[in-house]
Structure formats: structure tokens, C-alpha cells
Short mmCIF file of C-alpha atoms in Angstrom, two decimals:
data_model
loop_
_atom_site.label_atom_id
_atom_site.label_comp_id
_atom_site.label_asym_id
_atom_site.label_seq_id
_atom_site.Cartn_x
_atom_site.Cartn_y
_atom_site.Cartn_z
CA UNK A 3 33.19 32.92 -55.71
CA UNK A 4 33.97 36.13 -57.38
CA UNK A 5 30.34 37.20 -57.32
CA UNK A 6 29.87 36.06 -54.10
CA UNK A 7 33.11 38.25 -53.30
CA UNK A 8 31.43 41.21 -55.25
CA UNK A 9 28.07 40.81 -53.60
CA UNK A 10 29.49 41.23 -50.13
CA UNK A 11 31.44 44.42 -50.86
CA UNK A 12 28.08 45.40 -52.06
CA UNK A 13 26.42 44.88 -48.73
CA UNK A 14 28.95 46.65 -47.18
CA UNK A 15 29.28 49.27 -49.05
CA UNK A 16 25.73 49.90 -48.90
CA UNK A 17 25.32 49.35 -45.28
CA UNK A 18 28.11 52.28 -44.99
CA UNK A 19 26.23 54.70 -46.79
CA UNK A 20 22.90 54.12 -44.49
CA UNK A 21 25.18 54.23 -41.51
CA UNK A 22 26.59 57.43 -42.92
CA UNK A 23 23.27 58.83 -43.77
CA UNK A 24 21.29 57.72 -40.80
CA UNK A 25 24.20 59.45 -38.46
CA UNK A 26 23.77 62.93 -40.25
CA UNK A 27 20.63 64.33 -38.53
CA UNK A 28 21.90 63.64 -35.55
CA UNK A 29 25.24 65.14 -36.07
CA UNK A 30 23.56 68.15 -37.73
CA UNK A 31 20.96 67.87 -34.64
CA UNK A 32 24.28 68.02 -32.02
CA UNK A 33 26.04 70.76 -34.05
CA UNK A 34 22.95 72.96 -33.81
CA UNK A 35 22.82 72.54 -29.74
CA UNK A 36 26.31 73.32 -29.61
CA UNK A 37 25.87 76.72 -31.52
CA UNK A 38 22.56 77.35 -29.58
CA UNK A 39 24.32 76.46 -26.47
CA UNK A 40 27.66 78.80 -27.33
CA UNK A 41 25.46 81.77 -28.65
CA UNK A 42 23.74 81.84 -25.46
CA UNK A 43 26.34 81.06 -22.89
CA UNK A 44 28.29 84.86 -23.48
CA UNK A 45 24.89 86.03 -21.90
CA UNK A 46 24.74 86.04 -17.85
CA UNK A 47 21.04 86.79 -17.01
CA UNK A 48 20.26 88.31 -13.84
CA UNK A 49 17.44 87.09 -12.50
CA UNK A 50 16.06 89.82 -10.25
CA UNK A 51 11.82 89.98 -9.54
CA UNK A 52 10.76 92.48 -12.39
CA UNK A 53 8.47 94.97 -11.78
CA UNK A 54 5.52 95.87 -11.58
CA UNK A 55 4.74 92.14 -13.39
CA UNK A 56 6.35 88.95 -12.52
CA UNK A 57 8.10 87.60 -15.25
CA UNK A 58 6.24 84.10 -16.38
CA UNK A 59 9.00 81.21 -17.09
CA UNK A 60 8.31 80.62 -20.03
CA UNK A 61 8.28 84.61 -20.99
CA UNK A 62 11.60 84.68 -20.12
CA UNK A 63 12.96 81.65 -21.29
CA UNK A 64 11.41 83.48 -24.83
CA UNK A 65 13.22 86.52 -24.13
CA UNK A 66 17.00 85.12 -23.30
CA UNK A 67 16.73 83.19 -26.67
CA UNK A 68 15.62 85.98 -28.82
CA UNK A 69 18.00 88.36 -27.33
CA UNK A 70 20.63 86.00 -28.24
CA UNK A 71 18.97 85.71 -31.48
CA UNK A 72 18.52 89.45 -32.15
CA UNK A 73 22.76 90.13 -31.67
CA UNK A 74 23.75 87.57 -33.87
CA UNK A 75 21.30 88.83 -36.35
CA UNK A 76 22.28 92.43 -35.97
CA UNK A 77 26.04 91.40 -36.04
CA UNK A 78 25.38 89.27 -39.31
CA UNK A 79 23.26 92.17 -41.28
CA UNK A 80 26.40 94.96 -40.10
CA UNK A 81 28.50 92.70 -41.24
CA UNK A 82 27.16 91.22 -44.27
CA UNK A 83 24.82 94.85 -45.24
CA UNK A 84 22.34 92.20 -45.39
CA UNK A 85 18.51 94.11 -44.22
CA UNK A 86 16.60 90.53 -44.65
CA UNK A 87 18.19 89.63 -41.19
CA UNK A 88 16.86 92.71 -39.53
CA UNK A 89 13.09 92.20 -39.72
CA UNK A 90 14.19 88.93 -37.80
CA UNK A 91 14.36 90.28 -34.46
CA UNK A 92 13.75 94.10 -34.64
CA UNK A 93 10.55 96.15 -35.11
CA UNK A 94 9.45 99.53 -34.84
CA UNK A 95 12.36 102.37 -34.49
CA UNK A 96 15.36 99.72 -33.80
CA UNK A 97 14.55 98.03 -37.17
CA UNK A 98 14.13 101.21 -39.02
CA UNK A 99 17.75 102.46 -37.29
CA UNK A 100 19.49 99.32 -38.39
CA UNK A 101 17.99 99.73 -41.89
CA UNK A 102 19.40 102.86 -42.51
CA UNK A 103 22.72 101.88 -40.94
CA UNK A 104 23.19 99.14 -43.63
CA UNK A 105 21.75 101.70 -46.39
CA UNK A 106 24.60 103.87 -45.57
CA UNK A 107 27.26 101.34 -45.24
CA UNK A 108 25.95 99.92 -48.70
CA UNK A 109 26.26 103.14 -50.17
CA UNK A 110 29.71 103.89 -48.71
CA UNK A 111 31.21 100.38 -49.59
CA UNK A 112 31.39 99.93 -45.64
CA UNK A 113 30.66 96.93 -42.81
CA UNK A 114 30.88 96.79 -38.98
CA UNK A 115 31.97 93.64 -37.54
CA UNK A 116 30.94 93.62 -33.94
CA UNK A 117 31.87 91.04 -31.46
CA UNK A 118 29.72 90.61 -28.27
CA UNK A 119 31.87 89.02 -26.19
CA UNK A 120 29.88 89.10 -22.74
CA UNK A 121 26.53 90.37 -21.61
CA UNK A 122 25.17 91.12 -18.20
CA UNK A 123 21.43 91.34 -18.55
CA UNK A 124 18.99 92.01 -15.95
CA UNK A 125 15.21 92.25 -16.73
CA UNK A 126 14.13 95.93 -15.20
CA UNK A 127 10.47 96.27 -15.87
CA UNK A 128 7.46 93.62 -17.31
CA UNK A 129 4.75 96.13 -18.36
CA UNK A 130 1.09 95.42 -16.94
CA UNK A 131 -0.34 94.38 -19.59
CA UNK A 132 2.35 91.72 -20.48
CA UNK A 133 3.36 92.97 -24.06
CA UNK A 134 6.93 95.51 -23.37
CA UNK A 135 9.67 94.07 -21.37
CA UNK A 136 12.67 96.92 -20.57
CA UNK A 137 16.46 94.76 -19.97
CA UNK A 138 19.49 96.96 -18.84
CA UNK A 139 22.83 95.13 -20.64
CA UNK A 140 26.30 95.36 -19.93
CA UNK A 141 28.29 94.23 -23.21
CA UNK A 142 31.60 93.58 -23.37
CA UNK A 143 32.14 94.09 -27.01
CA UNK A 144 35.01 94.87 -30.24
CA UNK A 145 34.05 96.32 -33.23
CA UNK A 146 35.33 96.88 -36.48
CA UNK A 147 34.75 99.25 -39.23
CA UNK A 148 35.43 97.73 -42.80
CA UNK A 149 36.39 100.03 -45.47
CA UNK A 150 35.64 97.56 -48.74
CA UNK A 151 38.50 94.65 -47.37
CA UNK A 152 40.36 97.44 -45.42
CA UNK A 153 39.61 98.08 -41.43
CA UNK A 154 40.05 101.31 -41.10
CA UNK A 155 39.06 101.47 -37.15
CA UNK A 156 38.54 99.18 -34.28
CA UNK A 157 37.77 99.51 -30.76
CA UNK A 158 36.95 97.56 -27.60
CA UNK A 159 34.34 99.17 -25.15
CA UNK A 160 32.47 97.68 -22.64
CA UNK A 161 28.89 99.51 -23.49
CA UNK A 162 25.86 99.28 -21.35
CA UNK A 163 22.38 98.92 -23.49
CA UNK A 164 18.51 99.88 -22.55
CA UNK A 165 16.47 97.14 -24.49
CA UNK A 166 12.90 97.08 -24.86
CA UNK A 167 11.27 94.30 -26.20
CA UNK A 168 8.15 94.20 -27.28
CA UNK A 169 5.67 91.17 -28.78
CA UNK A 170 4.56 91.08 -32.23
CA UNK A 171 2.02 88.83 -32.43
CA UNK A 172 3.38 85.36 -30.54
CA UNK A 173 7.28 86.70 -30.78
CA UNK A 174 9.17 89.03 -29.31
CA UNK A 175 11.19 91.45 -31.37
CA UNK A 176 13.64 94.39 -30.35
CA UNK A 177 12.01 98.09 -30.29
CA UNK A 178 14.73 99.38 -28.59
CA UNK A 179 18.82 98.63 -28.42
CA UNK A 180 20.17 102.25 -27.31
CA UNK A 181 23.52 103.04 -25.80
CA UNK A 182 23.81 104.18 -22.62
CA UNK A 183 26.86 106.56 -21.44
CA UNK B 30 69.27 116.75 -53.69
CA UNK B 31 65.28 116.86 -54.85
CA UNK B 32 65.19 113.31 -54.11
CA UNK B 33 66.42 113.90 -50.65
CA UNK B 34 63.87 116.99 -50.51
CA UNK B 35 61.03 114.28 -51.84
CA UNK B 36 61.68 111.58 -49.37
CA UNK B 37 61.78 114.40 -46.30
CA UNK B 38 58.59 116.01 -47.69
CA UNK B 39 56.64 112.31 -47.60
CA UNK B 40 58.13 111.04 -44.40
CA UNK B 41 57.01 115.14 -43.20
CA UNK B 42 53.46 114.24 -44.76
CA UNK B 43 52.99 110.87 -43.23
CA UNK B 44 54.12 112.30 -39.62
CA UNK B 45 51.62 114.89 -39.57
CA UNK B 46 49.24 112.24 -41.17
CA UNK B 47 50.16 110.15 -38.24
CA UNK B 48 49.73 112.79 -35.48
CA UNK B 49 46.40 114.40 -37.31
CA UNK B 50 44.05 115.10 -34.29
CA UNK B 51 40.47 115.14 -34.17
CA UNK B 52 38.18 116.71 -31.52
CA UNK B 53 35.00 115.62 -30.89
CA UNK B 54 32.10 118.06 -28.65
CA UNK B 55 31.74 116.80 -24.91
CA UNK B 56 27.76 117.13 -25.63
CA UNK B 57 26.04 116.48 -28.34
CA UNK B 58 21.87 115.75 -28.56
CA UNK B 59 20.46 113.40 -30.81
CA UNK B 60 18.90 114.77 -33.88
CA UNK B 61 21.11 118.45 -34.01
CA UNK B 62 24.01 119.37 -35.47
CA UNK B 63 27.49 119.13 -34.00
CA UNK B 64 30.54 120.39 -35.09
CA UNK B 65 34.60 118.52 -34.61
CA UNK B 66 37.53 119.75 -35.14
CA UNK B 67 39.98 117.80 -37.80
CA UNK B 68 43.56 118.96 -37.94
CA UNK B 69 44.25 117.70 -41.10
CA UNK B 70 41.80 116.88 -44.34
CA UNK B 71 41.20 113.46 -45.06
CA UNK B 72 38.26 110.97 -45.05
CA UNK B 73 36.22 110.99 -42.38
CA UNK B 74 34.14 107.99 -41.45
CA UNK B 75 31.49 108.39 -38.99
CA UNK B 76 29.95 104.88 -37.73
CA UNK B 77 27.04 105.21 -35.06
CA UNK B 78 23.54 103.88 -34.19
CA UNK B 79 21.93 104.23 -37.39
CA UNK B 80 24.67 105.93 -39.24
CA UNK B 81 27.69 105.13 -41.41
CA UNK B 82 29.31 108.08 -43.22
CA UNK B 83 32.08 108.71 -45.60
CA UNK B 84 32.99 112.06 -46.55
CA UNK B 85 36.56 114.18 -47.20
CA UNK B 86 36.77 116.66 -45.13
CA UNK B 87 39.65 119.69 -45.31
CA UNK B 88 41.19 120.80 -41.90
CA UNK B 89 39.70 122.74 -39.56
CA UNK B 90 35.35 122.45 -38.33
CA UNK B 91 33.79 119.56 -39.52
CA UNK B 92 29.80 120.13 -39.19
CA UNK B 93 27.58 116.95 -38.52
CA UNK B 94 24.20 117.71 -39.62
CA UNK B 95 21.43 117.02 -37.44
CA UNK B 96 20.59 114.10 -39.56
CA UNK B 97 24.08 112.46 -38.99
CA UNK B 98 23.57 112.21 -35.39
CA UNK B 99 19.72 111.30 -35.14
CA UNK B 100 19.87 108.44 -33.18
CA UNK B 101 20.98 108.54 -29.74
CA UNK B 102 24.25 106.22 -28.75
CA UNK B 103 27.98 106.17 -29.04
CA UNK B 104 29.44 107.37 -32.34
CA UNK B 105 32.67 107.02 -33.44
CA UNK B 106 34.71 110.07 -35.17
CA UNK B 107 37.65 108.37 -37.90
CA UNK B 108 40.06 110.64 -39.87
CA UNK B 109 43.05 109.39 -40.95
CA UNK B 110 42.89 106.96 -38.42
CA UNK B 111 42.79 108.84 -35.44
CA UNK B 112 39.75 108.18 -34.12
CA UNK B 113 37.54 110.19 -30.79
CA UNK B 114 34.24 109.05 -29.40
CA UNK B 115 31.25 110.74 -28.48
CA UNK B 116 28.19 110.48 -27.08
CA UNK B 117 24.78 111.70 -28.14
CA UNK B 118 22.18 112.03 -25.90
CA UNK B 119 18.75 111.82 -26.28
CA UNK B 120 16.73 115.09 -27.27
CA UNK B 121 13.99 116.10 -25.27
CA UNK B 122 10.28 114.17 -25.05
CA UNK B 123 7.88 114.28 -28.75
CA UNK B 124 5.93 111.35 -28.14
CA UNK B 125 4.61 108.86 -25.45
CA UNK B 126 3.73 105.45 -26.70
CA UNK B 127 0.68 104.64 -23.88
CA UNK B 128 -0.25 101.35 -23.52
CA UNK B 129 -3.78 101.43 -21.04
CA UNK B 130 -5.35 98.21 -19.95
CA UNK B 131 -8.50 97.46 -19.87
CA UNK B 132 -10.50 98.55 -22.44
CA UNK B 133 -13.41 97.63 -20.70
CA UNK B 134 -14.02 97.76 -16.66
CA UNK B 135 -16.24 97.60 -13.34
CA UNK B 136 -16.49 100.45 -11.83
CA UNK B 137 -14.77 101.24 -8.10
CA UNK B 138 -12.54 98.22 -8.41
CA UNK B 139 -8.78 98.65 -7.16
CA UNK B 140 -6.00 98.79 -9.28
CA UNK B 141 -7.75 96.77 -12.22
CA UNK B 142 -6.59 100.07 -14.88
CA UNK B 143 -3.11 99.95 -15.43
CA UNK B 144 -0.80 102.36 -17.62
CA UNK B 145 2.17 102.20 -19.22
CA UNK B 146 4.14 104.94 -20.75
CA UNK B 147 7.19 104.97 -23.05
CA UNK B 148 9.04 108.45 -23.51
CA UNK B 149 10.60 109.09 -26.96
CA UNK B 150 11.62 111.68 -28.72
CA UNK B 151 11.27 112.86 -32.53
CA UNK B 152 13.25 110.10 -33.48
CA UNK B 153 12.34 107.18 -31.49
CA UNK B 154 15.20 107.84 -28.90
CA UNK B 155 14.19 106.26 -25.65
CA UNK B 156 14.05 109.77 -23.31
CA UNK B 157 15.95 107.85 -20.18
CA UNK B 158 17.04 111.22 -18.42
CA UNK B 159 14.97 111.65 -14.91
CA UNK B 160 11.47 113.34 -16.01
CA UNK B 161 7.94 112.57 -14.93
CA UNK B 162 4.54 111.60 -16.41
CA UNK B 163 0.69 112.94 -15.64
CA UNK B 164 -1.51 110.28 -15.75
CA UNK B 165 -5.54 111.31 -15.41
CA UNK B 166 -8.30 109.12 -15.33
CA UNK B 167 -11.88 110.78 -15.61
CA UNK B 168 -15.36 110.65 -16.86
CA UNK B 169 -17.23 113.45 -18.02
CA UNK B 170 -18.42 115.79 -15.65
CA UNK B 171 -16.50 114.87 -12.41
CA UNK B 172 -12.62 115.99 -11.49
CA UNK B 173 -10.26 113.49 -13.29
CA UNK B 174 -8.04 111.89 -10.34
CA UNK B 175 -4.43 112.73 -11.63
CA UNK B 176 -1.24 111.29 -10.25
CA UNK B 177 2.74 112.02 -11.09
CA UNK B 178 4.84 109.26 -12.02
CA UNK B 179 8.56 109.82 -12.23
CA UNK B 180 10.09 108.09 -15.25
CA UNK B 181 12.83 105.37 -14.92
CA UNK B 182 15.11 104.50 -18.05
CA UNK B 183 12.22 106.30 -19.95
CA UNK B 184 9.34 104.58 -18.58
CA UNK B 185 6.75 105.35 -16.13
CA UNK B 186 3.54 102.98 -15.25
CA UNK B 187 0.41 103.17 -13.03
CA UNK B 188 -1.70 101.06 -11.93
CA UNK B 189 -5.14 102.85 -10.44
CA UNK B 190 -8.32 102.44 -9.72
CA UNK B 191 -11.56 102.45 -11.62
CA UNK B 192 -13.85 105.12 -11.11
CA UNK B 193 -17.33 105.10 -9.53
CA UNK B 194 -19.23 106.31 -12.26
CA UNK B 195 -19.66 104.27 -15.37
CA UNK B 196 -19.06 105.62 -18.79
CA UNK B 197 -16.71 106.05 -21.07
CA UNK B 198 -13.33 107.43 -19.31
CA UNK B 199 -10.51 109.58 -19.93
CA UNK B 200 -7.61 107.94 -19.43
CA UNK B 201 -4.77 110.25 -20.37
CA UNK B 202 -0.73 110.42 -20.13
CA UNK B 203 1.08 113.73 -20.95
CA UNK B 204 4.45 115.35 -20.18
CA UNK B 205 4.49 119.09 -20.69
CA UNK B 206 2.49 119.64 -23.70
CA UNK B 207 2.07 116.17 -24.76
CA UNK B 208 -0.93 114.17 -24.45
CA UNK B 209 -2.20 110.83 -25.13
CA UNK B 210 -5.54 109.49 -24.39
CA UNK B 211 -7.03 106.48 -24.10
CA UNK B 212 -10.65 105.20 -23.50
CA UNK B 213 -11.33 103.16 -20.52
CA UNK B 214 -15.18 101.99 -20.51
CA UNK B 215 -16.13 101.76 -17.08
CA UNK B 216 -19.18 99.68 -16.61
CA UNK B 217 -21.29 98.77 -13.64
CA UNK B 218 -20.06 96.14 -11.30
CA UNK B 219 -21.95 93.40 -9.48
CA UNK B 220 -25.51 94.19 -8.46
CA UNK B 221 -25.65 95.10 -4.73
CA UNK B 222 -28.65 95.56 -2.49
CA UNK B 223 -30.65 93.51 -4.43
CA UNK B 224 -34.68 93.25 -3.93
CA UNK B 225 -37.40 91.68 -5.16
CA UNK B 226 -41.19 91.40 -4.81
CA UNK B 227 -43.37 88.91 -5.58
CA UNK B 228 -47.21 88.88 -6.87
CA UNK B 229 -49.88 86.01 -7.66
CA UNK B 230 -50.25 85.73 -11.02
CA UNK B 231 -52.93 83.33 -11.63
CA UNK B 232 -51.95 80.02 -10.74
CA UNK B 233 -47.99 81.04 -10.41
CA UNK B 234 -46.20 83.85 -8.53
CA UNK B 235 -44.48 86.37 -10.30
CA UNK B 236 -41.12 87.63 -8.98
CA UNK B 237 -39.61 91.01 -10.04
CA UNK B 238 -36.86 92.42 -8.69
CA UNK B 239 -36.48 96.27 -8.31
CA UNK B 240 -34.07 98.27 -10.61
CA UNK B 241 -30.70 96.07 -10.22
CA UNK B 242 -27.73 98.41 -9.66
CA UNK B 243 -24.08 98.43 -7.96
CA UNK B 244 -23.16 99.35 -4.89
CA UNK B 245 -21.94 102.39 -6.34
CA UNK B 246 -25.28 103.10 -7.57
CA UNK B 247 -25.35 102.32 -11.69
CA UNK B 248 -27.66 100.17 -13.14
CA UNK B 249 -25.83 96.87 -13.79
CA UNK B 250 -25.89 96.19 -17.61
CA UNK B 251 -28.68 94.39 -19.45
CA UNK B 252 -28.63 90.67 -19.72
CA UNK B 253 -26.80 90.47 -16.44
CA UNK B 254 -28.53 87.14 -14.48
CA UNK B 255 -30.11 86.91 -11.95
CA UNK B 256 -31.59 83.76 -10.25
CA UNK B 257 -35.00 83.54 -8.32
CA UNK B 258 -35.01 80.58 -6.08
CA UNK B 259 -37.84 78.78 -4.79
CA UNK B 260 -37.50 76.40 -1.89
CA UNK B 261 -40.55 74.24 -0.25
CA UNK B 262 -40.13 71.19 2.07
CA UNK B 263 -42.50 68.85 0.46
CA UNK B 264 -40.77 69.53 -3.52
CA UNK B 265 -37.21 71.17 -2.61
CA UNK B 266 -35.54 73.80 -4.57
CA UNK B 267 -36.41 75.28 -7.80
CA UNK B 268 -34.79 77.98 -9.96
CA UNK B 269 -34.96 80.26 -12.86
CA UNK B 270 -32.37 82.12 -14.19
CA UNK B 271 -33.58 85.80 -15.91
CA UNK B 272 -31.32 88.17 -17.67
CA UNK B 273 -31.74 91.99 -16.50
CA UNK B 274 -33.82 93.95 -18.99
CA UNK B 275 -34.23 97.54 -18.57
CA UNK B 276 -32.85 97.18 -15.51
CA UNK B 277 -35.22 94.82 -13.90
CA UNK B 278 -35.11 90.97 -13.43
CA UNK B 279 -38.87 89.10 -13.81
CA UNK B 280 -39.46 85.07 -13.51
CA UNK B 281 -42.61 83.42 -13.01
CA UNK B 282 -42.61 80.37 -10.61
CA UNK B 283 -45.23 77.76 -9.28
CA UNK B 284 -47.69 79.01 -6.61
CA UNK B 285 -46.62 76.91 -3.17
CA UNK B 286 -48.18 77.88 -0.01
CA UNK B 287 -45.30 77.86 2.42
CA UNK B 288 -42.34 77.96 -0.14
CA UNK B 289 -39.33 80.42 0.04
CA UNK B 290 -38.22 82.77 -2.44
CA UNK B 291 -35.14 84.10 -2.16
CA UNK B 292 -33.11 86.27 -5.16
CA UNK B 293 -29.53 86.15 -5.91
CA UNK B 294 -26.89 87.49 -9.11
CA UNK B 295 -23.38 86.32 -8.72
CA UNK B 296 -22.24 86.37 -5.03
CA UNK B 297 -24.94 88.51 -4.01
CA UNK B 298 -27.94 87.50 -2.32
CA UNK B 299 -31.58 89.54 -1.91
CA UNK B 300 -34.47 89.74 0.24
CA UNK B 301 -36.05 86.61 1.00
CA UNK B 302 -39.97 86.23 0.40
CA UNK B 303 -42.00 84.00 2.89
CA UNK B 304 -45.06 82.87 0.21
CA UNK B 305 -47.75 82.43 2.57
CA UNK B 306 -50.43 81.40 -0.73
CA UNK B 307 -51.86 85.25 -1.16
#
């Protein structure tokens, strides 16, 4: 009786655990859609005929999620002085600016914490040849300047951005992220 | 009475701490110095595209080297917590990154050439104050066709023609003393006007067709096809397909009195040859 007793808590117990474990992809599956689907939702994409190329669905599908991509990834290196993030989305003079930017923090004992709270984007120009795309952005941002734990400044701005993107083999990666006054 | 005078002093020192001002230039250009104003000493931080200082700095002119400020964007000006934005522009056009497309074309083809150019300056600042680009497109010997393209947000793009002669072409983009070039290869397009003759040749008929060139006048390039066609009532059509060598297209074909031979490459179609058996 007792081992009868035993064997069933057995069963149970082990039918828990492969409930448990069989549930985690898919909660680890739905988590990742919800952060994919709140990174990209601050961004409001205008979706105006580009010139003097068409912009191809699936082009532009591409370049909402690595713009998405490319802010978090900036906002995690500033914030973290961590330069593996930046060869993520950036390339050419961006990377090299953002680079240098973390060098200095480093070196200073310093991190930004940025916050991009809203973006207006609208895709300006599709070169020819179908490797440069130019967005104008309207950010709604805060940022922070870190002193070691200390924040020694921050400011909210709304900040409007040139952005060129331009493909590296089959991705797309940030050339350009300037200010605009 | 000194503690009195010690307690005044430090609430004096954190009032003027408190109301320290900084001034910041209205103008400043990426990649040359600037110089603010800081009415008390302290630590200044200076966070930007590209740049995060921290220096002390005394009261009075603060320089920022031209290194400080190479990147253009907003930077932000921090001493003793009073903080003043600025702006830095863009400096003034160093390089063009040109992106041309094709590298390889038919001649006299519309807008099948297409240019795109990025203005920068020494640092990689995206120029995006109003200027224009010259873009030429030329092969030796004859005037390049040149056109003015105003830039927008720092770009400017063309999209022209190909020329009539083939060859290797200029295709540059310059503002002011600036110049990129690129090679376009401008090739012969589809044959036009194309003829043949035909011979007997023993017990066959051999079909030549005279030097194969585009309507523009260029010989088309070797190994270019072109197909003879034979046509009779009694054994129907017959073809051979010939690649241009040297310029001319030969093919041998059966000897039928009364057959048709006609000559075509691509959409184009020849002379037609009534072969009466002589």
C-alpha cells in the first residue's frame, strides 16, 4: 500500500517536472515576442513612396527591425561601455563614433543612459542600386550622464536624426545616426 | 564667531556653486575648436556624439579642441551642474562616397547608369546643408554630358543615360575640388540592320552575315548569336545558331531549291534570301 502510495507521488511528481519543462520554450518563446513586440511598438513608421527606388516589403520589414535593434544596442553599449554591442548594428563612421564614445566614458569612469521613448521615422531615399537607405527620425528621448553611480546631468529633448543605412553583406547596419538641429 | 564666519563662507560657496553659469558659442563646426565661458572652476563633463570628457576647468574660457567636437550633433556642456547645449554643425564637404551602377552597359540605353552620392566631411559628418553635385559621364575623346544635382540631407543621385559610343567611360561625381570616378563599360547593344548573304558551297549554302553592329554603329561583341533560318515547304524550318566572331556570323545549311533564309539575333530580324538552287 505504502509503495503503491510512494509510486504514485512518483508519477506525479515526475509528470510535474515534464509539464514544467515542456511549458518553458514556450514561455521563453512568448516572453521574447513580447520584448520584440514592445521594442518595436515606440517606433511609428511612416510609410511614404521612397525615392528614387521603391522600397521592397521585405527591405523594409528588414530595416524597422534593425533600427529597433541598432537603439537598443547603442543604448546598452552607452550604458554598459560595452563596444561588443556596437559592431551589432553599426559600421563604417557610426561604429567608429560610438567606439570612441565608450573609450572615453571608460576612461573617465562615465555612462549615458538614454531612453528612446518615441520615434517618428519616415524612409526619405532607397538608393538605385538597392544597398543605402537615408530615414529622417523624430525621437522623443531622456538621457542621463553617469558619473561612476552618480548622475551628474539629465535632459529630455525631442531630437530629430538623419540615418543611413547601409547593407553589409545580407544585413543592414547603421553608417549614419547624426543629430539634426 | 569663526564658526559663524565658516558656516556663512560654505553656504556663500555653495550659492555661487549653485548659480555658476556656463556659456556655450551659438555656432560651432564639427571638427574646430570652440571656446565657453565657465563662471566658476569645477569639472566639466562634456557628453556628445562620439565624445565623453572630464576635465577641471578654472573660471573664465574653456577651449574645446577641435578633436572634442569632431563629430557633428548635439553636445552637452556640464559644470557644476549647470548645464548649456550646443550644436555642432557639420564642416564643409572632404569626401563623396559614389556608388555608380552598372559596371557594365549597352550603349544609348535610357536611364540604365545610375549614381549615387553621399557628402561627408573629414570626419564622416553627413554634409546635409543645401549644396550640389557634378556628375559627368564620358568616353574618351567626345564631350562628357555633365548634369547638377542639388543635394538633399547630404545626398544627391542620378540616373542617366548610356552613351553611344562603347568603351570604357568616365563616370565622375565632384563638388568643388573633389572628384570621384568611376568606370562604366559601355558595350554595344543589340545588333541592328542586320544582313546576310548567302553562297553555294558545294552541296550546302553558306550564309554569312555582314559585320554585325548596333544601331548606334559598334560592332556588337564576339560570341553574340545569331540564328540563320532555313524554311522550305516540303521539310519545314531549320536553324543554326552561330556566335559572332570578328564581327561576322557564318553557318552552313543544306542546299534546297526554293527554301527561305532569313537571319535574326535577339529581337532583330535581317534580310531574307529567296534560294533559287544557284
Amino acid at each position: 500500500m505504502s509503495a503503491a502510495k510512494s509510486s504514485n507521488r512518483m508519477t506525479f511528481f515526475l509528470l510535474a517536472m515534464l509539464f514544467l519543462l515542456s511549458s518553458i520554450p514556450a514561455v521563453m518563446i512568448h516572453a521574447r515576442a513580447w520584448d520584440e513586440a514592445d521594442n518595436s511598438s515606440r517606433f511609428d513608421f511612416t510609410n511614404s513612396s521612397t525615392a528614387p527606388r521603391e522600397l521592397e516589403d521585405q527591405t523594409q520589414t528588414a530595416i524597422k527591425r534593425e533600427y529597433a535593434a541598432a537603439w537598443q544596442n547603442m543604448e546598452d553599449a552607452l550604458a554598459q561601455n560595452r563596444i561588443d554591442l556596437v559592431d551589432k548594428s553599426f559600421v563604417g563612421g557610426e561604429r567608429d563614433q560610438l567606439l570612441r564614445q565608450i573609450d572615453q566614458q571608460k576612461k573617465n569612469g562615465l555612462s549615458s543612459k538614454l531612453d528612446d521613448r518615441s520615434h517618428k521615422v519616415e524612409f526619405a531615399f532607397y538608393s538605385p542600386e538597392g544597398t543605402a537607405i537615408e530615414l529622417h527620425d523624430t525621437v522623443e528621448l531622456s538621457q542621463e550622464t553617469m558619473d561612476g553611480g552618480k548622475s551628474v546631468h539629465s535632459d529630455n529633448a525631442t531630437q530629430k536624426y538623419v540615418v543611413i543605412f547601409t547593407l553589409v553583406g545580407d544585413k543592414w547596419k547603421v553608417r549614419t545616426l547624426q543629430e539634426m538641429q | 564667531m569663526t564658526k559663524n564666519f565658516n558656516t556663512l563662507f560654505i553656504i556663500l560657496a555653495l550659492a555661487c556653486a549653485a548659480y555658476a553659469q556656463i556659456t556655450v558659442p551659438q555656432q560651432a563646426t564639427a571638427g574646430e575648436s570652440a571656446t565657453l565661458t565657465a563662471s566658476s572652476g569645477g569639472t566639466l563633463y562634456l557628453i556628445g556624439p562620439g565624445t565623453a570628457i572630464k576635465r577641471d576647468v578654472k573660471s573664465g574660457e574653456v577651449t574645446l579642441s577641435a578633436d572634442d567636437l569632431a563629430y557633428a550633433g548635439r553636445y552637452t556642456a556640464i559644470v557644476n551642474g549647470n548645464a548649456q547645449s550646443l550644436y555642432v554643425s557639420p564642416a564643409k564637404p572632404q569626401k563623396l562616397s559614389f556608388m555608380a551602377r552598372p559596371s557594365r552597359v549597352p550603349v544609348a540605353q535610357p536611364n540604365v547608369i545610375s549614381g549615387a552620392v553621399f557628402v561627408l566631411d573629414h570626419n564622416d559628418n553627413l554634409v546635409t546643408q543645401p549644396g550640389a553635385v557634378k556628375f559627368e559621364l564620358g568616353v574618351t575623346g567626345q564631350a562628357p554630358v555633365s548634369q547638377s544635382v542639388p543635394t538633399k540631407d547630404g545626398i544627391a543621385y542620378i540616373r542617366a543615360a548610356s552613351g553611344k559610343r562603347e568603351g570604357p567611360a568616365q563616370f565622375t561625381a565632384s563638388v568643388g575640388d573633389i572628384v570621384v570616378r568611376r568606370i562604366v563599360q559601355q558595350v554595344a547593344s543589340d545588333p541592328c540592320n542586320l544582313r546576310m548573304k548567302a553562297q553555294r558551297s558545294g552541296n550546302d549554302i553558306a550564309v554569312e552575315t555582314e559585320p554585325v553592329r548596333d544601331c548606334s554603329g559598334n560592332p556588337v561583341p564576339d560570341g553574340t548569336i545569331v540564328t540563320f533560318i532555313e524554311t522550305t515547304n516540303e521539310h519545314g524550318k531549320s536553324t543554326v545558331d552561330a556566335r559572332v566572331k570578328h564581327g561576322i556570323a557564318k553557318a552552313m545549311l543544306p542546299a534546297q531549291p526554293g527554301a527561305t533564309l532569313t537571319v535574326a539575333s535577339g529581337v532583330v530580324l535581317g534580310n531574307e534570301i529567296r534560294w533559287g538552287g544557284q
